[in-house]
Coordinates of C-alpha atoms and ligand atoms in Angstrom, one line a residue:
M1 CA -31.4 -9.3 6.0
S2 CA -30.0 -10.6 9.3
D3 CA -28.1 -8.3 11.6
M4 CA -24.8 -9.9 10.5
E5 CA -25.6 -9.5 6.8
R6 CA -26.6 -5.9 7.4
D7 CA -23.3 -5.1 9.2
N8 CA -21.3 -6.8 6.5
C9 CA -23.1 -4.9 3.8
Y10 CA -22.4 -1.5 5.3
M11 CA -18.8 -2.5 6.1
R12 CA -18.3 -3.3 2.4
R13 CA -19.5 0.2 1.6
C14 CA -16.9 1.6 4.1
F15 CA -14.2 -0.4 2.3
D16 CA -15.2 1.0 -1.1
L17 CA -15.1 4.5 0.3
A18 CA -11.8 3.9 2.0
R19 CA -10.2 2.7 -1.3
L20 CA -11.0 6.1 -2.9
G21 CA -8.2 7.5 -0.7
L22 CA -5.6 5.0 -1.8
G23 CA -2.4 6.8 -2.8
Q24 CA -3.4 10.1 -1.1
V25 CA -3.5 9.3 2.6
S26 CA -0.1 7.8 3.4
P27 CA 1.4 7.5 6.0
N28 CA -2.2 7.3 7.3
P29 CA -4.3 4.3 6.3
P30 CA -7.3 4.5 4.0
V31 CA -10.5 4.6 6.0
G32 CA -14.2 4.8 5.1
A33 CA -17.3 5.5 7.3
V34 CA -21.1 5.4 6.9
L35 CA -23.9 6.5 9.2
V36 CA -27.0 4.4 9.0
Y37 CA -30.4 5.0 10.4
E38 CA -33.2 2.4 9.9
D39 CA -31.5 0.9 6.9
Q40 CA -30.9 4.3 5.2
I41 CA -27.4 5.8 4.7
I42 CA -27.8 9.3 6.1
G43 CA -24.1 10.2 5.7
E44 CA -20.8 8.8 4.5
G45 CA -17.2 9.8 3.9
Y46 CA -13.6 8.8 3.7
H47 CA -10.1 10.0 4.6
R48 CA -9.2 12.0 1.4
R49 CA -5.6 12.9 2.0
W50 CA -3.0 13.0 4.7
G51 CA -3.8 15.9 7.1
A52 CA -7.4 16.1 5.9
P53 CA -10.3 15.2 8.2
H54 CA -10.8 11.6 9.2
A55 CA -13.5 9.4 7.6
E56 CA -15.8 9.7 10.7
V57 CA -15.6 13.5 10.5
E58 CA -16.5 13.5 6.8
A59 CA -19.4 11.1 7.4
V60 CA -20.9 13.2 10.2
A61 CA -20.3 16.5 8.2
S62 CA -22.1 15.0 5.1
V63 CA -25.4 14.5 6.9
P64 CA -27.9 17.0 5.5
E65 CA -29.4 19.6 7.8
H66 CA -32.9 18.0 7.9
L67 CA -31.5 14.6 9.0
R68 CA -29.0 15.8 11.6
H69 CA -31.4 15.1 14.5
L70 CA -31.1 11.4 13.5
I71 CA -27.3 11.2 14.1
P72 CA -27.5 10.1 17.8
K73 CA -29.9 7.4 16.8
A74 CA -27.8 6.2 13.9
T75 CA -25.1 3.4 13.8
L76 CA -21.7 4.5 12.7
Y77 CA -19.8 2.0 10.5
V78 CA -16.0 2.5 10.2
S79 CA -13.5 0.3 8.5
L80 CA -10.9 1.1 11.2
E81 CA -11.0 1.6 14.9
P82 CA -11.7 5.3 15.5
C83 CA -8.6 7.2 16.7
C84 CA -8.3 8.6 20.2
V85 CA -5.3 10.9 20.1
Y86 CA -4.6 14.4 19.0
G87 CA -2.6 14.0 15.8
R88 CA -3.1 16.1 12.7
T89 CA -6.8 16.2 13.7
P90 CA -8.7 15.9 17.0
P91 CA -9.7 12.4 18.2
C92 CA -12.6 10.8 16.4
T93 CA -13.7 9.2 19.7
N94 CA -14.5 12.7 21.0
L95 CA -16.6 13.4 17.9
I96 CA -18.6 10.2 18.4
L97 CA -19.2 10.8 22.1
D98 CA -20.1 14.5 21.4
Q99 CA -22.5 13.6 18.7
G100 CA -24.2 11.1 21.1
I101 CA -23.8 8.2 18.7
K102 CA -24.7 5.0 20.6
R103 CA -23.6 2.2 18.3
V104 CA -20.4 1.8 16.4
V105 CA -19.4 -1.1 14.2
V106 CA -15.7 -1.5 13.4
S107 CA -13.8 -3.9 11.1
C108 CA -10.3 -4.0 12.6
L109 CA -8.3 -2.4 15.4
D110 CA -5.8 0.4 14.6
Q111 CA -2.4 -1.2 15.1
S112 CA -0.7 2.2 15.6
P113 CA 0.8 1.9 19.1
E114 CA -0.9 5.2 20.2
V115 CA -4.4 3.7 19.4
A116 CA -4.2 -0.1 19.5
G117 CA -7.6 -0.9 21.1
R118 CA -7.8 2.3 23.2
G119 CA -10.2 3.9 20.8
V120 CA -12.7 1.1 21.2
A121 CA -12.1 1.0 25.0
L122 CA -12.8 4.8 25.3
L123 CA -16.0 4.5 23.4
R124 CA -17.2 1.6 25.5
A125 CA -16.3 3.5 28.7
G126 CA -18.4 6.3 27.3
G127 CA -21.4 4.0 27.0
V128 CA -21.2 3.3 23.3
E129 CA -22.0 -0.2 22.1
V130 CA -19.1 -1.2 19.9
R131 CA -19.0 -4.3 17.6
T132 CA -15.5 -5.1 16.3
G133 CA -14.2 -7.7 13.8
V134 CA -16.7 -7.3 11.0
L135 CA -15.0 -8.6 7.8
E136 CA -11.9 -8.2 9.8
D137 CA -9.5 -10.0 7.4
E138 CA -10.5 -7.6 4.6
G139 CA -10.3 -4.6 6.9
R140 CA -6.8 -5.6 8.0
W141 CA -5.6 -6.1 4.4
L142 CA -6.8 -2.6 3.5
V143 CA -4.6 -1.0 6.2
R144 CA -1.6 -3.4 5.9
F145 CA 0.9 -0.7 4.8
R146 CA 0.2 1.4 7.8
S147 CA 0.0 -1.6 10.2
K148 CA 3.5 -2.9 9.1
W149 CA 5.0 0.6 9.1
A150 CA 3.5 1.6 12.5
T151 CA 4.6 -1.6 14.2
T152 CA 8.1 -2.2 12.6
G153 CA 9.2 1.2 11.1
M154 CA 9.6 -0.5 7.7
P155 CA 7.5 -0.3 4.6
W156 CA 5.3 -3.2 3.3
V157 CA 7.3 -4.7 0.4
I158 CA 5.6 -5.8 -2.8
L159 CA 7.7 -7.7 -5.4
K160 CA 6.6 -7.3 -8.9
F161 CA 8.0 -9.1 -11.9
A162 CA 7.0 -10.7 -15.2
R163 CA 8.2 -14.1 -16.3
T164 CA 7.9 -16.2 -19.4
R165 CA 5.9 -19.4 -19.4
D166 CA 9.2 -21.3 -18.9
G167 CA 10.3 -19.2 -15.9
F168 CA 12.7 -16.6 -17.3
M169 CA 12.6 -12.9 -16.6
G170 CA 14.5 -12.0 -19.8
L171 CA 17.8 -12.3 -21.5
P172 CA 21.0 -11.0 -20.0
E173 CA 21.7 -7.4 -21.0
R174 CA 18.4 -7.2 -22.9
Q175 CA 14.8 -6.3 -22.1
V176 CA 12.2 -8.9 -23.1
W177 CA 8.7 -7.7 -23.3
I178 CA 6.2 -9.9 -21.4
S179 CA 3.5 -7.4 -20.3
N180 CA 0.6 -6.4 -22.5
P181 CA -1.1 -3.0 -22.6
L182 CA -3.6 -3.9 -19.9
T183 CA -1.1 -5.2 -17.4
L184 CA 1.1 -2.2 -18.1
R185 CA -1.7 0.1 -17.2
L186 CA -2.4 -2.0 -14.1
V187 CA 1.1 -1.5 -12.9
H188 CA 0.8 2.2 -13.3
R189 CA -2.3 2.1 -11.2
W190 CA -0.4 0.2 -8.5
R191 CA 2.3 2.9 -8.7
S192 CA -0.3 5.6 -8.0
E193 CA -1.3 3.7 -4.8
L194 CA 2.2 3.2 -3.4
D195 CA 4.7 5.4 -1.7
A196 CA 7.9 4.3 -3.4
I197 CA 9.2 2.1 -6.2
M198 CA 12.7 0.6 -6.3
V199 CA 15.0 -0.8 -8.9
A200 CA 18.6 -1.9 -8.9
T201 CA 21.5 -0.7 -11.1
N202 CA 21.2 -3.1 -14.0
T203 CA 17.5 -2.5 -14.5
A204 CA 18.1 1.2 -14.5
L205 CA 20.9 0.8 -17.0
I206 CA 19.3 -1.7 -19.4
D207 CA 15.6 -0.6 -19.3
N208 CA 16.2 3.1 -18.6
P209 CA 12.8 3.2 -16.9
R210 CA 10.9 6.4 -15.9
L211 CA 9.0 4.6 -13.1
T212 CA 6.3 7.2 -13.2
T213 CA 2.5 6.9 -13.2
R214 CA 1.7 7.9 -16.8
L215 CA -1.1 5.5 -17.7
W216 CA -3.3 6.1 -14.6
P217 CA -4.4 9.3 -12.9
G218 CA -2.6 10.0 -9.6
R219 CA 0.8 10.8 -8.3
S220 CA 4.1 9.1 -9.1
P221 CA 5.8 7.4 -6.1
V222 CA 9.3 8.3 -4.9
R223 CA 11.9 6.5 -7.1
V224 CA 14.6 4.6 -5.2
V225 CA 17.5 3.3 -7.2
L226 CA 20.4 1.2 -5.9
D227 CA 23.7 2.3 -7.4
R228 CA 26.5 1.0 -5.1
R229 CA 29.5 2.3 -7.0
G230 CA 27.8 5.4 -8.6
R231 CA 28.1 4.1 -12.1
L232 CA 24.7 5.1 -13.6
P233 CA 25.0 7.7 -16.3
E234 CA 23.4 11.2 -15.7
K235 CA 21.3 11.0 -18.9
L236 CA 18.9 8.3 -17.5
H237 CA 15.3 9.1 -17.1
L238 CA 15.6 8.4 -13.4
F239 CA 17.8 11.6 -13.1
D240 CA 15.4 13.9 -15.0
G241 CA 14.3 15.7 -11.8
T242 CA 10.6 15.1 -12.6
V243 CA 9.9 13.0 -9.5
P244 CA 11.7 12.8 -6.1
T245 CA 14.5 10.2 -6.6
W246 CA 16.7 8.7 -3.9
V247 CA 19.9 6.9 -4.8
V248 CA 21.2 4.3 -2.4
T249 CA 25.0 4.3 -2.8
E250 CA 28.4 4.0 -1.3
Q251 CA 29.5 7.0 -3.4
P252 CA 27.2 9.9 -2.5
A253 CA 29.7 12.5 -3.8
R254 CA 29.1 11.2 -7.3
F255 CA 25.6 12.5 -7.3
R256 CA 26.4 16.1 -6.4
G257 CA 24.6 18.5 -8.7
L258 CA 22.1 15.9 -9.9
P259 CA 18.4 16.3 -8.9
V260 CA 18.6 13.2 -6.5
A261 CA 19.0 12.7 -2.8
P262 CA 21.7 10.2 -2.0
I263 CA 21.2 7.7 0.8
E264 CA 24.6 6.4 1.9
L265 CA 24.7 2.8 3.0
G266 CA 27.4 0.1 3.1
F267 CA 26.2 -2.7 0.7
D268 CA 28.3 -5.3 2.4
A269 CA 26.6 -5.0 5.7
P270 CA 25.0 -8.4 6.6
D271 CA 21.8 -6.6 7.4
F272 CA 21.8 -4.3 4.4
A273 CA 18.2 -5.1 3.4
Y274 CA 17.0 -4.4 7.0
Q275 CA 19.0 -1.1 7.1
L276 CA 17.6 0.0 3.8
L277 CA 14.0 -0.7 4.8
K278 CA 14.5 1.0 8.1
E279 CA 15.9 4.1 6.3
L280 CA 13.0 4.2 3.9
G281 CA 10.5 3.8 6.8
A282 CA 12.2 6.7 8.7
R283 CA 11.4 8.8 5.5
R284 CA 7.8 7.8 5.9
I285 CA 7.7 5.2 3.1
T286 CA 5.0 2.8 4.2
S287 CA 4.8 0.8 0.9
L288 CA 7.5 -0.1 -1.5
L289 CA 7.1 -1.7 -5.0
V290 CA 10.2 -3.6 -6.1
E291 CA 10.3 -3.8 -9.9
G292 CA 13.7 -5.6 -10.3
G293 CA 16.0 -6.7 -11.4
S294 CA 16.4 -10.4 -10.9
A295 CA 19.3 -10.2 -8.4
L296 CA 17.5 -7.7 -6.2
L297 CA 14.3 -9.8 -6.2
H298 CA 16.3 -13.0 -5.4
Y299 CA 18.2 -11.2 -2.6
L300 CA 15.0 -9.8 -0.9
I301 CA 13.4 -13.3 -1.1
R302 CA 16.5 -14.9 0.4
E303 CA 16.5 -12.3 3.2
N304 CA 12.8 -12.8 3.7
C305 CA 12.3 -9.0 3.2
W306 CA 9.1 -9.1 1.3
D307 CA 5.4 -9.2 2.2
E308 CA 3.5 -9.6 -1.1
A309 CA 4.4 -10.6 -4.7
R310 CA 2.5 -9.8 -7.9
V311 CA 3.8 -12.0 -10.7
F312 CA 2.8 -11.8 -14.4
T313 CA 3.3 -14.9 -16.5
G314 CA 3.3 -14.4 -20.2
N315 CA 2.9 -16.8 -23.1
K316 CA 6.4 -16.4 -24.5
V317 CA 8.9 -19.3 -24.1
L318 CA 12.6 -18.3 -24.1
G319 CA 14.4 -21.6 -23.4
T320 CA 17.2 -19.8 -21.7
G321 CA 17.8 -16.5 -19.9
V322 CA 17.8 -14.9 -16.5
P323 CA 15.8 -17.2 -14.2
A324 CA 12.8 -15.6 -12.5
P325 CA 12.6 -15.9 -8.7
E326 CA 10.4 -18.6 -7.2
V327 CA 7.9 -17.2 -4.7
H328 CA 6.9 -19.5 -1.9
G329 CA 3.9 -18.0 -0.1
R330 CA 0.2 -18.2 0.1
L331 CA -1.5 -17.9 -3.3
M332 CA -4.2 -15.3 -2.8
D333 CA -5.5 -15.0 -6.3
E334 CA -5.0 -15.8 -10.0
I335 CA -6.3 -13.4 -12.6
H336 CA -6.2 -13.7 -16.4
I337 CA -5.5 -10.4 -18.1
G338 CA -5.3 -10.8 -21.8
D339 CA -2.3 -13.1 -22.6
N340 CA -0.9 -12.6 -19.0
L341 CA -1.7 -14.6 -15.9
L342 CA -1.3 -12.5 -12.7
T343 CA -0.7 -14.4 -9.5
L344 CA -0.9 -12.7 -6.2
W345 CA 1.1 -14.1 -3.3
A346 CA 1.4 -13.2 0.4
N347 CA 4.5 -14.0 2.5
Q348 CA 3.2 -16.4 5.2
V349 CA 6.1 -15.7 7.5
T350 CA 6.0 -11.9 7.6
I351 CA 2.3 -11.6 7.1
H352 CA 0.5 -10.5 10.2
V353 CA -2.7 -9.7 8.3
K354 CA -4.8 -12.1 6.2
Q355 CA -6.9 -11.5 3.2
G356 CA -10.6 -11.8 3.3
Ligands
AOF401 C1 -9.5 7.4 12.1 N1 -10.1 7.7 10.9 O1 -10.1 8.2 8.8 C2 -8.0 7.7 9.8 C3 -7.4 7.3 11.0 O2 -2.1 12.0 12.1 P1 -3.6 11.9 12.2 O3 -4.2 13.0 13.1 O4 -4.3 11.9 10.9 O5 -4.0 10.5 13.0 C4 -3.3 9.4 12.8 C5 -4.0 8.3 13.5 O6 -5.3 8.1 12.9 C6 -3.3 6.9 13.3 O7 -3.6 6.1 14.4 C7 -4.0 6.4 12.1 O8 -3.9 5.0 12.0 C8 -5.4 6.9 12.3 N2 -6.1 7.1 11.0 N3 -8.2 7.1 12.1 O9 -10.1 7.4 13.1 C9 -9.5 7.9 9.8 N4 -7.3 7.8 8.6
ZN402 ZN1 -9.8 9.7 13.6

């Protein structure tokens, strides 16, 4: 194996470890780390949940007693630039320097303004050899929620919808079933990995969704529902109090006594979408899944307030109905899942990270 292949190989292990923290670490990014001595992994770890030790700390702590003398001679691979500030935990740069580690390999820099390259600079100043940019596109993609939130104060917005083969989302006033059991479960997995999920009034009324993670282990995201005039009935699943639910409305008094937190916003404001995303960001929502309906999806696309789209196309043909939005972005992947085709898109305008 060449040096480059070796670095790529251990970085992939870091990514796999990092992904184990998805859905638990927000608003922190998922991060994985491995310690390698002479082509043997002597320790590895990942950031398990927000407030818990960082990946580097876990990796160092995992090295068994009889191998600890090798730590200063080992290379530390980390999927993200090590932090250099006292936050919930002490800086990882201190740990690396204290342990006498002399070589660190990093995928991408931490775009959080308090780090942003200073972690790497501190290590280099301390005599550590640091290689950055290993599988960088993939590394950036992994931390995209945190990067967008830390640099803009807004969540990463993922549009999700299903369309018929002839481009309709459904019939007016009626739900049309396009998903299959596999794609349904996949959506629940996505929910478990994201901070919040949003629907507008008509979807809440017509589908009466729960928006919970029932078909995959993990927690349910915060539910955000738009109800400008406060016309949603109290008996909806969204108001069952099982999951934190925020109602964006011009009529906050309407929701007194219900287990929901109103967010009062004027829907006519020209920058409504921006205000809404800023408000969610201020509440530490770093990722938002938008599940409909059609008007809300069209609106967010028109306002260019989306970052990623996950579109299911089923086999049904309706001939008429509610037109599905057109997504113009970079096609990242196409995956057949039973009778559905899943297409994954990235917004080329807002995107400041690329996929590997
Ligand atoms: C790392 N390793 O595993 C993670 C990092 O609030 P704190 O103390 O958890 O620190 C937040 C900072 O650490 C912030 O810059 C975030 O991007 C980074 N996360 N850093 O060295 C890790 N999860
Ligand atoms: Zn750290």
